[in-house]
Amino acid sequence: MEFSKQLGEVLQAKDVIVLEGDLGAGKTTFTKGLAKGLGVKRVVSSPTFTIIKEYQGRLPLYHMDVYRVQGSEEDLGFDEYFYGDGVTVVEWAHLIESQLPEELLKISLYHVGDTTRKIVVEPIGSRYIQLCEELL
């Protein structure tokens, strides 16, 4: 969670982080660390049934779980969040791939053991390449 907290400390408005991984891989836990880095005080929980939860911190945090969205062509107004004044985190982002911005930071989480995870960070676009060079 330390990496996600450090990431949250340097994110800017309009940043989009997409999280991929199996059930229980740690996507929401990663988002909790990111929220801490953004100064969010509320408890962060999975928005599985509400699709989007908003939290206030240094910047607004828009936490999406699109697992239950029935097809990437359905317009649910995601652009308002992606290009808004906050940071957007999307769990299961491959399900809305056609609606995602061209530039984003993709983070994949993998089980390596019961308590260990492997994190793969893939910066897509110059903003995120630079961000990763600063953090990693």
Short mmCIF file of N, CA and C in Angstrom, two decimals:
data_model
loop_
_atom_site.label_atom_id
_atom_site.label_comp_id
_atom_site.label_asym_id
_atom_site.label_seq_id
_atom_site.Cartn_x
_atom_site.Cartn_y
_atom_site.Cartn_z
N MET A 1 0.83 -1.19 0.00
CA MET A 1 0.00 0.00 0.00
C MET A 1 0.87 1.25 0.00
N GLU A 2 2.14 1.12 0.33
CA GLU A 2 3.02 2.30 0.36
C GLU A 2 3.18 2.91 -1.03
N PHE A 3 3.33 2.05 -2.05
CA PHE A 3 3.47 2.58 -3.41
C PHE A 3 2.22 3.35 -3.82
N SER A 4 1.05 2.80 -3.52
CA SER A 4 -0.18 3.49 -3.93
C SER A 4 -0.35 4.81 -3.18
N LYS A 5 0.08 4.87 -1.93
CA LYS A 5 0.03 6.13 -1.17
C LYS A 5 0.96 7.16 -1.80
N GLN A 6 2.17 6.74 -2.15
CA GLN A 6 3.13 7.65 -2.80
C GLN A 6 2.58 8.13 -4.14
N LEU A 7 1.94 7.25 -4.88
CA LEU A 7 1.33 7.62 -6.15
C LEU A 7 0.25 8.67 -5.93
N GLY A 8 -0.61 8.45 -4.95
CA GLY A 8 -1.67 9.39 -4.64
C GLY A 8 -1.16 10.78 -4.29
N GLU A 9 0.01 10.85 -3.69
CA GLU A 9 0.59 12.14 -3.29
C GLU A 9 1.01 12.99 -4.49
N VAL A 10 1.25 12.38 -5.64
CA VAL A 10 1.73 13.14 -6.81
C VAL A 10 0.72 13.21 -7.96
N LEU A 11 -0.43 12.61 -7.80
CA LEU A 11 -1.42 12.65 -8.88
C LEU A 11 -1.99 14.05 -9.03
N GLN A 12 -2.47 14.32 -10.25
CA GLN A 12 -3.04 15.61 -10.61
C GLN A 12 -4.47 15.42 -11.11
N ALA A 13 -5.20 16.52 -11.20
CA ALA A 13 -6.55 16.49 -11.77
C ALA A 13 -6.48 15.89 -13.17
N LYS A 14 -7.48 15.12 -13.52
CA LYS A 14 -7.64 14.44 -14.80
C LYS A 14 -6.78 13.19 -14.95
N ASP A 15 -6.03 12.81 -13.90
CA ASP A 15 -5.27 11.55 -13.98
C ASP A 15 -6.24 10.39 -13.89
N VAL A 16 -5.97 9.36 -14.69
CA VAL A 16 -6.80 8.16 -14.72
C VAL A 16 -5.91 6.95 -14.45
N ILE A 17 -6.29 6.18 -13.44
CA ILE A 17 -5.59 4.96 -13.06
C ILE A 17 -6.55 3.81 -13.29
N VAL A 18 -6.13 2.82 -14.07
CA VAL A 18 -6.98 1.65 -14.27
C VAL A 18 -6.34 0.46 -13.55
N LEU A 19 -7.17 -0.29 -12.85
CA LEU A 19 -6.71 -1.42 -12.06
C LEU A 19 -7.29 -2.71 -12.62
N GLU A 20 -6.41 -3.67 -12.87
CA GLU A 20 -6.83 -4.98 -13.34
C GLU A 20 -6.29 -6.04 -12.39
N GLY A 21 -6.98 -7.14 -12.31
CA GLY A 21 -6.55 -8.25 -11.46
C GLY A 21 -7.74 -9.11 -11.11
N ASP A 22 -7.45 -10.33 -10.70
CA ASP A 22 -8.50 -11.26 -10.32
C ASP A 22 -9.26 -10.75 -9.09
N LEU A 23 -10.40 -11.37 -8.82
CA LEU A 23 -11.12 -11.07 -7.58
C LEU A 23 -10.19 -11.29 -6.40
N GLY A 24 -10.16 -10.35 -5.50
CA GLY A 24 -9.32 -10.48 -4.31
C GLY A 24 -7.85 -10.18 -4.52
N ALA A 25 -7.49 -9.65 -5.69
CA ALA A 25 -6.08 -9.37 -5.97
C ALA A 25 -5.59 -8.12 -5.25
N GLY A 26 -6.50 -7.26 -4.81
CA GLY A 26 -6.09 -6.08 -4.05
C GLY A 26 -6.39 -4.75 -4.70
N LYS A 27 -7.33 -4.74 -5.65
CA LYS A 27 -7.64 -3.49 -6.36
C LYS A 27 -8.20 -2.43 -5.39
N THR A 28 -9.12 -2.81 -4.55
CA THR A 28 -9.69 -1.84 -3.61
C THR A 28 -8.67 -1.46 -2.55
N THR A 29 -7.85 -2.40 -2.12
CA THR A 29 -6.79 -2.09 -1.16
C THR A 29 -5.81 -1.09 -1.76
N PHE A 30 -5.47 -1.28 -3.03
CA PHE A 30 -4.60 -0.33 -3.72
C PHE A 30 -5.24 1.05 -3.72
N THR A 31 -6.53 1.10 -4.01
CA THR A 31 -7.25 2.38 -4.04
C THR A 31 -7.27 3.03 -2.66
N LYS A 32 -7.35 2.25 -1.60
CA LYS A 32 -7.30 2.81 -0.24
C LYS A 32 -5.98 3.54 0.00
N GLY A 33 -4.88 2.96 -0.45
CA GLY A 33 -3.59 3.62 -0.31
C GLY A 33 -3.51 4.89 -1.13
N LEU A 34 -4.03 4.82 -2.34
CA LEU A 34 -4.06 6.00 -3.21
C LEU A 34 -4.87 7.12 -2.56
N ALA A 35 -6.01 6.75 -1.97
CA ALA A 35 -6.87 7.73 -1.29
C ALA A 35 -6.13 8.37 -0.12
N LYS A 36 -5.39 7.57 0.61
CA LYS A 36 -4.61 8.11 1.72
C LYS A 36 -3.61 9.14 1.21
N GLY A 37 -2.96 8.85 0.08
CA GLY A 37 -2.02 9.79 -0.51
C GLY A 37 -2.69 11.07 -1.00
N LEU A 38 -3.96 10.98 -1.34
CA LEU A 38 -4.73 12.16 -1.76
C LEU A 38 -5.33 12.91 -0.57
N GLY A 39 -5.14 12.39 0.63
CA GLY A 39 -5.67 13.05 1.82
C GLY A 39 -7.13 12.77 2.09
N VAL A 40 -7.67 11.69 1.53
CA VAL A 40 -9.06 11.31 1.78
C VAL A 40 -9.15 10.77 3.21
N LYS A 41 -10.11 11.28 3.96
CA LYS A 41 -10.29 10.86 5.36
C LYS A 41 -11.31 9.74 5.52
N ARG A 42 -12.29 9.65 4.62
CA ARG A 42 -13.34 8.64 4.72
C ARG A 42 -12.79 7.24 4.44
N VAL A 43 -13.48 6.25 4.92
CA VAL A 43 -13.14 4.86 4.64
C VAL A 43 -13.50 4.57 3.19
N VAL A 44 -12.57 4.02 2.44
CA VAL A 44 -12.79 3.68 1.04
C VAL A 44 -13.25 2.24 0.95
N SER A 45 -14.35 2.02 0.23
CA SER A 45 -14.86 0.66 0.03
C SER A 45 -15.18 0.47 -1.45
N SER A 46 -15.35 -0.77 -1.83
CA SER A 46 -15.61 -1.08 -3.24
C SER A 46 -16.97 -0.56 -3.68
N PRO A 47 -17.00 0.10 -4.84
CA PRO A 47 -18.28 0.60 -5.37
C PRO A 47 -18.97 -0.41 -6.28
N THR A 48 -18.82 -1.69 -6.01
CA THR A 48 -19.33 -2.74 -6.89
C THR A 48 -20.79 -2.53 -7.27
N PHE A 49 -21.63 -2.19 -6.32
CA PHE A 49 -23.07 -2.10 -6.61
C PHE A 49 -23.51 -0.69 -6.98
N THR A 50 -22.68 0.31 -6.70
CA THR A 50 -23.06 1.69 -7.04
C THR A 50 -22.32 2.19 -8.28
N ILE A 51 -21.34 1.44 -8.76
CA ILE A 51 -20.48 1.73 -9.90
C ILE A 51 -19.47 2.83 -9.58
N ILE A 52 -19.89 3.96 -9.00
CA ILE A 52 -18.97 5.06 -8.72
C ILE A 52 -19.19 5.58 -7.30
N LYS A 53 -18.07 5.76 -6.59
CA LYS A 53 -18.09 6.44 -5.29
C LYS A 53 -17.15 7.63 -5.38
N GLU A 54 -17.54 8.73 -4.77
CA GLU A 54 -16.72 9.94 -4.77
C GLU A 54 -16.23 10.23 -3.36
N TYR A 55 -14.97 10.64 -3.28
CA TYR A 55 -14.35 10.98 -2.00
C TYR A 55 -13.65 12.33 -2.15
N GLN A 56 -13.64 13.11 -1.08
CA GLN A 56 -12.97 14.41 -1.10
C GLN A 56 -11.63 14.31 -0.38
N GLY A 57 -10.61 14.87 -1.03
CA GLY A 57 -9.27 14.96 -0.46
C GLY A 57 -8.61 16.18 -1.06
N ARG A 58 -7.29 16.13 -1.22
CA ARG A 58 -6.57 17.21 -1.89
C ARG A 58 -7.19 17.47 -3.26
N LEU A 59 -7.58 16.40 -3.93
CA LEU A 59 -8.37 16.42 -5.17
C LEU A 59 -9.52 15.44 -4.97
N PRO A 60 -10.63 15.61 -5.68
CA PRO A 60 -11.68 14.60 -5.60
C PRO A 60 -11.15 13.26 -6.14
N LEU A 61 -11.57 12.18 -5.52
CA LEU A 61 -11.24 10.83 -5.99
C LEU A 61 -12.54 10.18 -6.46
N TYR A 62 -12.55 9.77 -7.71
CA TYR A 62 -13.69 9.06 -8.28
C TYR A 62 -13.29 7.60 -8.42
N HIS A 63 -13.89 6.74 -7.61
CA HIS A 63 -13.55 5.32 -7.57
C HIS A 63 -14.65 4.54 -8.28
N MET A 64 -14.30 3.92 -9.40
CA MET A 64 -15.28 3.18 -10.19
C MET A 64 -14.98 1.69 -10.16
N ASP A 65 -16.03 0.92 -10.12
CA ASP A 65 -15.94 -0.54 -10.30
C ASP A 65 -16.95 -0.87 -11.38
N VAL A 66 -16.45 -1.14 -12.57
CA VAL A 66 -17.35 -1.34 -13.72
C VAL A 66 -17.59 -2.82 -14.01
N TYR A 67 -17.35 -3.67 -13.03
CA TYR A 67 -17.54 -5.12 -13.19
C TYR A 67 -18.96 -5.45 -13.64
N ARG A 68 -19.94 -4.71 -13.18
CA ARG A 68 -21.35 -5.01 -13.49
C ARG A 68 -21.89 -4.23 -14.70
N VAL A 69 -21.05 -3.44 -15.35
CA VAL A 69 -21.48 -2.71 -16.54
C VAL A 69 -21.61 -3.71 -17.69
N GLN A 70 -22.74 -3.70 -18.37
CA GLN A 70 -23.06 -4.71 -19.37
C GLN A 70 -22.61 -4.36 -20.78
N GLY A 71 -21.43 -3.96 -20.98
CA GLY A 71 -20.98 -3.68 -22.34
C GLY A 71 -20.36 -2.31 -22.44
N SER A 72 -19.27 -2.22 -23.16
CA SER A 72 -18.49 -1.00 -23.19
C SER A 72 -19.12 0.09 -24.05
N GLU A 73 -20.21 -0.22 -24.74
CA GLU A 73 -20.83 0.80 -25.59
C GLU A 73 -21.89 1.62 -24.84
N GLU A 74 -22.26 1.17 -23.66
CA GLU A 74 -23.25 1.88 -22.86
C GLU A 74 -22.63 3.18 -22.33
N ASP A 75 -23.23 4.32 -22.61
CA ASP A 75 -22.69 5.60 -22.17
C ASP A 75 -23.24 5.94 -20.80
N LEU A 76 -22.37 5.87 -19.81
CA LEU A 76 -22.78 6.17 -18.44
C LEU A 76 -22.17 7.47 -17.94
N GLY A 77 -21.66 8.30 -18.87
CA GLY A 77 -21.13 9.60 -18.49
C GLY A 77 -19.74 9.55 -17.87
N PHE A 78 -18.95 8.54 -18.21
CA PHE A 78 -17.62 8.41 -17.63
C PHE A 78 -16.73 9.61 -17.96
N ASP A 79 -16.92 10.22 -19.13
CA ASP A 79 -16.08 11.35 -19.53
C ASP A 79 -16.12 12.48 -18.51
N GLU A 80 -17.26 12.68 -17.86
CA GLU A 80 -17.36 13.73 -16.84
C GLU A 80 -16.32 13.52 -15.74
N TYR A 81 -16.01 12.27 -15.44
CA TYR A 81 -15.04 11.95 -14.42
C TYR A 81 -13.62 11.97 -14.98
N PHE A 82 -13.42 11.33 -16.14
CA PHE A 82 -12.08 11.24 -16.73
C PHE A 82 -11.49 12.62 -17.00
N TYR A 83 -12.31 13.56 -17.41
CA TYR A 83 -11.83 14.89 -17.78
C TYR A 83 -12.27 15.97 -16.80
N GLY A 84 -12.64 15.53 -15.59
CA GLY A 84 -13.11 16.46 -14.56
C GLY A 84 -11.96 16.99 -13.72
N ASP A 85 -12.29 17.42 -12.52
CA ASP A 85 -11.31 18.09 -11.67
C ASP A 85 -10.67 17.16 -10.65
N GLY A 86 -10.86 15.86 -10.80
CA GLY A 86 -10.31 14.92 -9.83
C GLY A 86 -9.47 13.83 -10.46
N VAL A 87 -9.19 12.83 -9.65
CA VAL A 87 -8.46 11.64 -10.05
C VAL A 87 -9.46 10.50 -10.16
N THR A 88 -9.37 9.72 -11.24
CA THR A 88 -10.30 8.61 -11.45
C THR A 88 -9.56 7.29 -11.37
N VAL A 89 -10.09 6.37 -10.57
CA VAL A 89 -9.57 5.01 -10.48
C VAL A 89 -10.67 4.09 -10.99
N VAL A 90 -10.32 3.21 -11.94
CA VAL A 90 -11.32 2.32 -12.54
C VAL A 90 -10.89 0.87 -12.33
N GLU A 91 -11.69 0.12 -11.58
CA GLU A 91 -11.46 -1.31 -11.45
C GLU A 91 -12.19 -2.03 -12.58
N TRP A 92 -11.57 -3.07 -13.14
CA TRP A 92 -12.13 -3.85 -14.25
C TRP A 92 -12.26 -2.99 -15.51
N ALA A 93 -11.31 -2.12 -15.74
CA ALA A 93 -11.38 -1.13 -16.82
C ALA A 93 -11.48 -1.75 -18.21
N HIS A 94 -10.99 -2.96 -18.39
CA HIS A 94 -11.07 -3.58 -19.72
C HIS A 94 -12.52 -3.71 -20.20
N LEU A 95 -13.47 -3.68 -19.28
CA LEU A 95 -14.88 -3.81 -19.65
C LEU A 95 -15.44 -2.55 -20.30
N ILE A 96 -14.74 -1.42 -20.15
CA ILE A 96 -15.17 -0.17 -20.79
C ILE A 96 -14.02 0.41 -21.62
N GLU A 97 -13.20 -0.45 -22.15
CA GLU A 97 -11.97 -0.03 -22.83
C GLU A 97 -12.19 1.05 -23.89
N SER A 98 -13.27 0.94 -24.66
CA SER A 98 -13.52 1.91 -25.73
C SER A 98 -13.85 3.31 -25.20
N GLN A 99 -14.19 3.41 -23.92
CA GLN A 99 -14.54 4.71 -23.33
C GLN A 99 -13.40 5.34 -22.53
N LEU A 100 -12.29 4.62 -22.38
CA LEU A 100 -11.18 5.13 -21.59
C LEU A 100 -10.40 6.20 -22.36
N PRO A 101 -9.76 7.12 -21.65
CA PRO A 101 -8.90 8.10 -22.31
C PRO A 101 -7.71 7.40 -22.97
N GLU A 102 -7.09 8.05 -23.94
CA GLU A 102 -5.95 7.46 -24.61
C GLU A 102 -4.75 7.33 -23.69
N GLU A 103 -4.58 8.30 -22.78
CA GLU A 103 -3.46 8.26 -21.85
C GLU A 103 -3.98 7.91 -20.46
N LEU A 104 -3.30 6.96 -19.81
CA LEU A 104 -3.69 6.51 -18.48
C LEU A 104 -2.56 5.70 -17.88
N LEU A 105 -2.70 5.36 -16.62
CA LEU A 105 -1.75 4.50 -15.94
C LEU A 105 -2.45 3.19 -15.63
N LYS A 106 -1.94 2.11 -16.21
CA LYS A 106 -2.53 0.79 -16.00
C LYS A 106 -1.72 0.05 -14.95
N ILE A 107 -2.42 -0.45 -13.94
CA ILE A 107 -1.78 -1.21 -12.87
C ILE A 107 -2.48 -2.56 -12.77
N SER A 108 -1.69 -3.62 -12.94
CA SER A 108 -2.21 -4.98 -12.85
C SER A 108 -1.68 -5.62 -11.57
N LEU A 109 -2.58 -6.25 -10.85
CA LEU A 109 -2.24 -6.89 -9.58
C LEU A 109 -2.42 -8.40 -9.71
N TYR A 110 -1.42 -9.14 -9.25
CA TYR A 110 -1.43 -10.60 -9.35
C TYR A 110 -1.14 -11.23 -7.99
N HIS A 111 -1.86 -12.32 -7.67
CA HIS A 111 -1.56 -13.10 -6.47
C HIS A 111 -0.21 -13.81 -6.68
N VAL A 112 0.67 -13.69 -5.71
CA VAL A 112 1.93 -14.44 -5.73
C VAL A 112 1.94 -15.41 -4.55
N GLY A 113 1.10 -15.18 -3.61
CA GLY A 113 0.95 -16.02 -2.42
C GLY A 113 -0.27 -15.52 -1.67
N ASP A 114 -0.49 -16.08 -0.51
CA ASP A 114 -1.67 -15.68 0.27
C ASP A 114 -1.64 -14.21 0.66
N THR A 115 -0.45 -13.69 0.95
CA THR A 115 -0.35 -12.30 1.42
C THR A 115 0.56 -11.45 0.54
N THR A 116 0.99 -12.00 -0.58
CA THR A 116 1.93 -11.28 -1.45
C THR A 116 1.30 -11.02 -2.81
N ARG A 117 1.53 -9.81 -3.33
CA ARG A 117 1.03 -9.44 -4.65
C ARG A 117 2.17 -8.94 -5.52
N LYS A 118 2.06 -9.21 -6.80
CA LYS A 118 2.97 -8.65 -7.80
C LYS A 118 2.22 -7.50 -8.45
N ILE A 119 2.89 -6.34 -8.57
CA ILE A 119 2.28 -5.17 -9.20
C ILE A 119 3.02 -4.88 -10.49
N VAL A 120 2.28 -4.80 -11.60
CA VAL A 120 2.86 -4.44 -12.89
C VAL A 120 2.30 -3.08 -13.28
N VAL A 121 3.19 -2.12 -13.50
CA VAL A 121 2.79 -0.75 -13.81
C VAL A 121 3.09 -0.49 -15.28
N GLU A 122 2.06 -0.07 -16.02
CA GLU A 122 2.21 0.20 -17.45
C GLU A 122 1.74 1.63 -17.75
N PRO A 123 2.70 2.55 -17.92
CA PRO A 123 2.31 3.92 -18.25
C PRO A 123 1.95 4.03 -19.72
N ILE A 124 0.81 4.63 -20.01
CA ILE A 124 0.37 4.83 -21.39
C ILE A 124 0.22 6.33 -21.61
N GLY A 125 1.17 6.90 -22.34
CA GLY A 125 1.18 8.33 -22.61
C GLY A 125 2.30 9.03 -21.85
N SER A 126 2.71 10.17 -22.37
CA SER A 126 3.87 10.89 -21.83
C SER A 126 3.70 11.32 -20.37
N ARG A 127 2.51 11.74 -19.98
CA ARG A 127 2.27 12.15 -18.59
C ARG A 127 2.61 11.01 -17.63
N TYR A 128 2.21 9.80 -17.98
CA TYR A 128 2.37 8.66 -17.08
C TYR A 128 3.77 8.05 -17.17
N ILE A 129 4.41 8.17 -18.32
CA ILE A 129 5.81 7.74 -18.43
C ILE A 129 6.65 8.60 -17.49
N GLN A 130 6.45 9.91 -17.54
CA GLN A 130 7.19 10.83 -16.67
C GLN A 130 6.88 10.56 -15.20
N LEU A 131 5.63 10.33 -14.89
CA LEU A 131 5.22 10.04 -13.52
C LEU A 131 5.94 8.80 -12.99
N CYS A 132 6.00 7.75 -13.81
CA CYS A 132 6.66 6.52 -13.39
C CYS A 132 8.17 6.71 -13.23
N GLU A 133 8.76 7.51 -14.08
CA GLU A 133 10.19 7.78 -13.95
C GLU A 133 10.49 8.48 -12.64
N GLU A 134 9.58 9.32 -12.19
CA GLU A 134 9.76 10.02 -10.92
C GLU A 134 9.55 9.10 -9.71
N LEU A 135 8.61 8.17 -9.83
CA LEU A 135 8.24 7.32 -8.69
C LEU A 135 9.05 6.04 -8.57
N LEU A 136 9.39 5.46 -9.69
CA LEU A 136 10.01 4.12 -9.65
C LEU A 136 11.51 4.16 -9.78
#
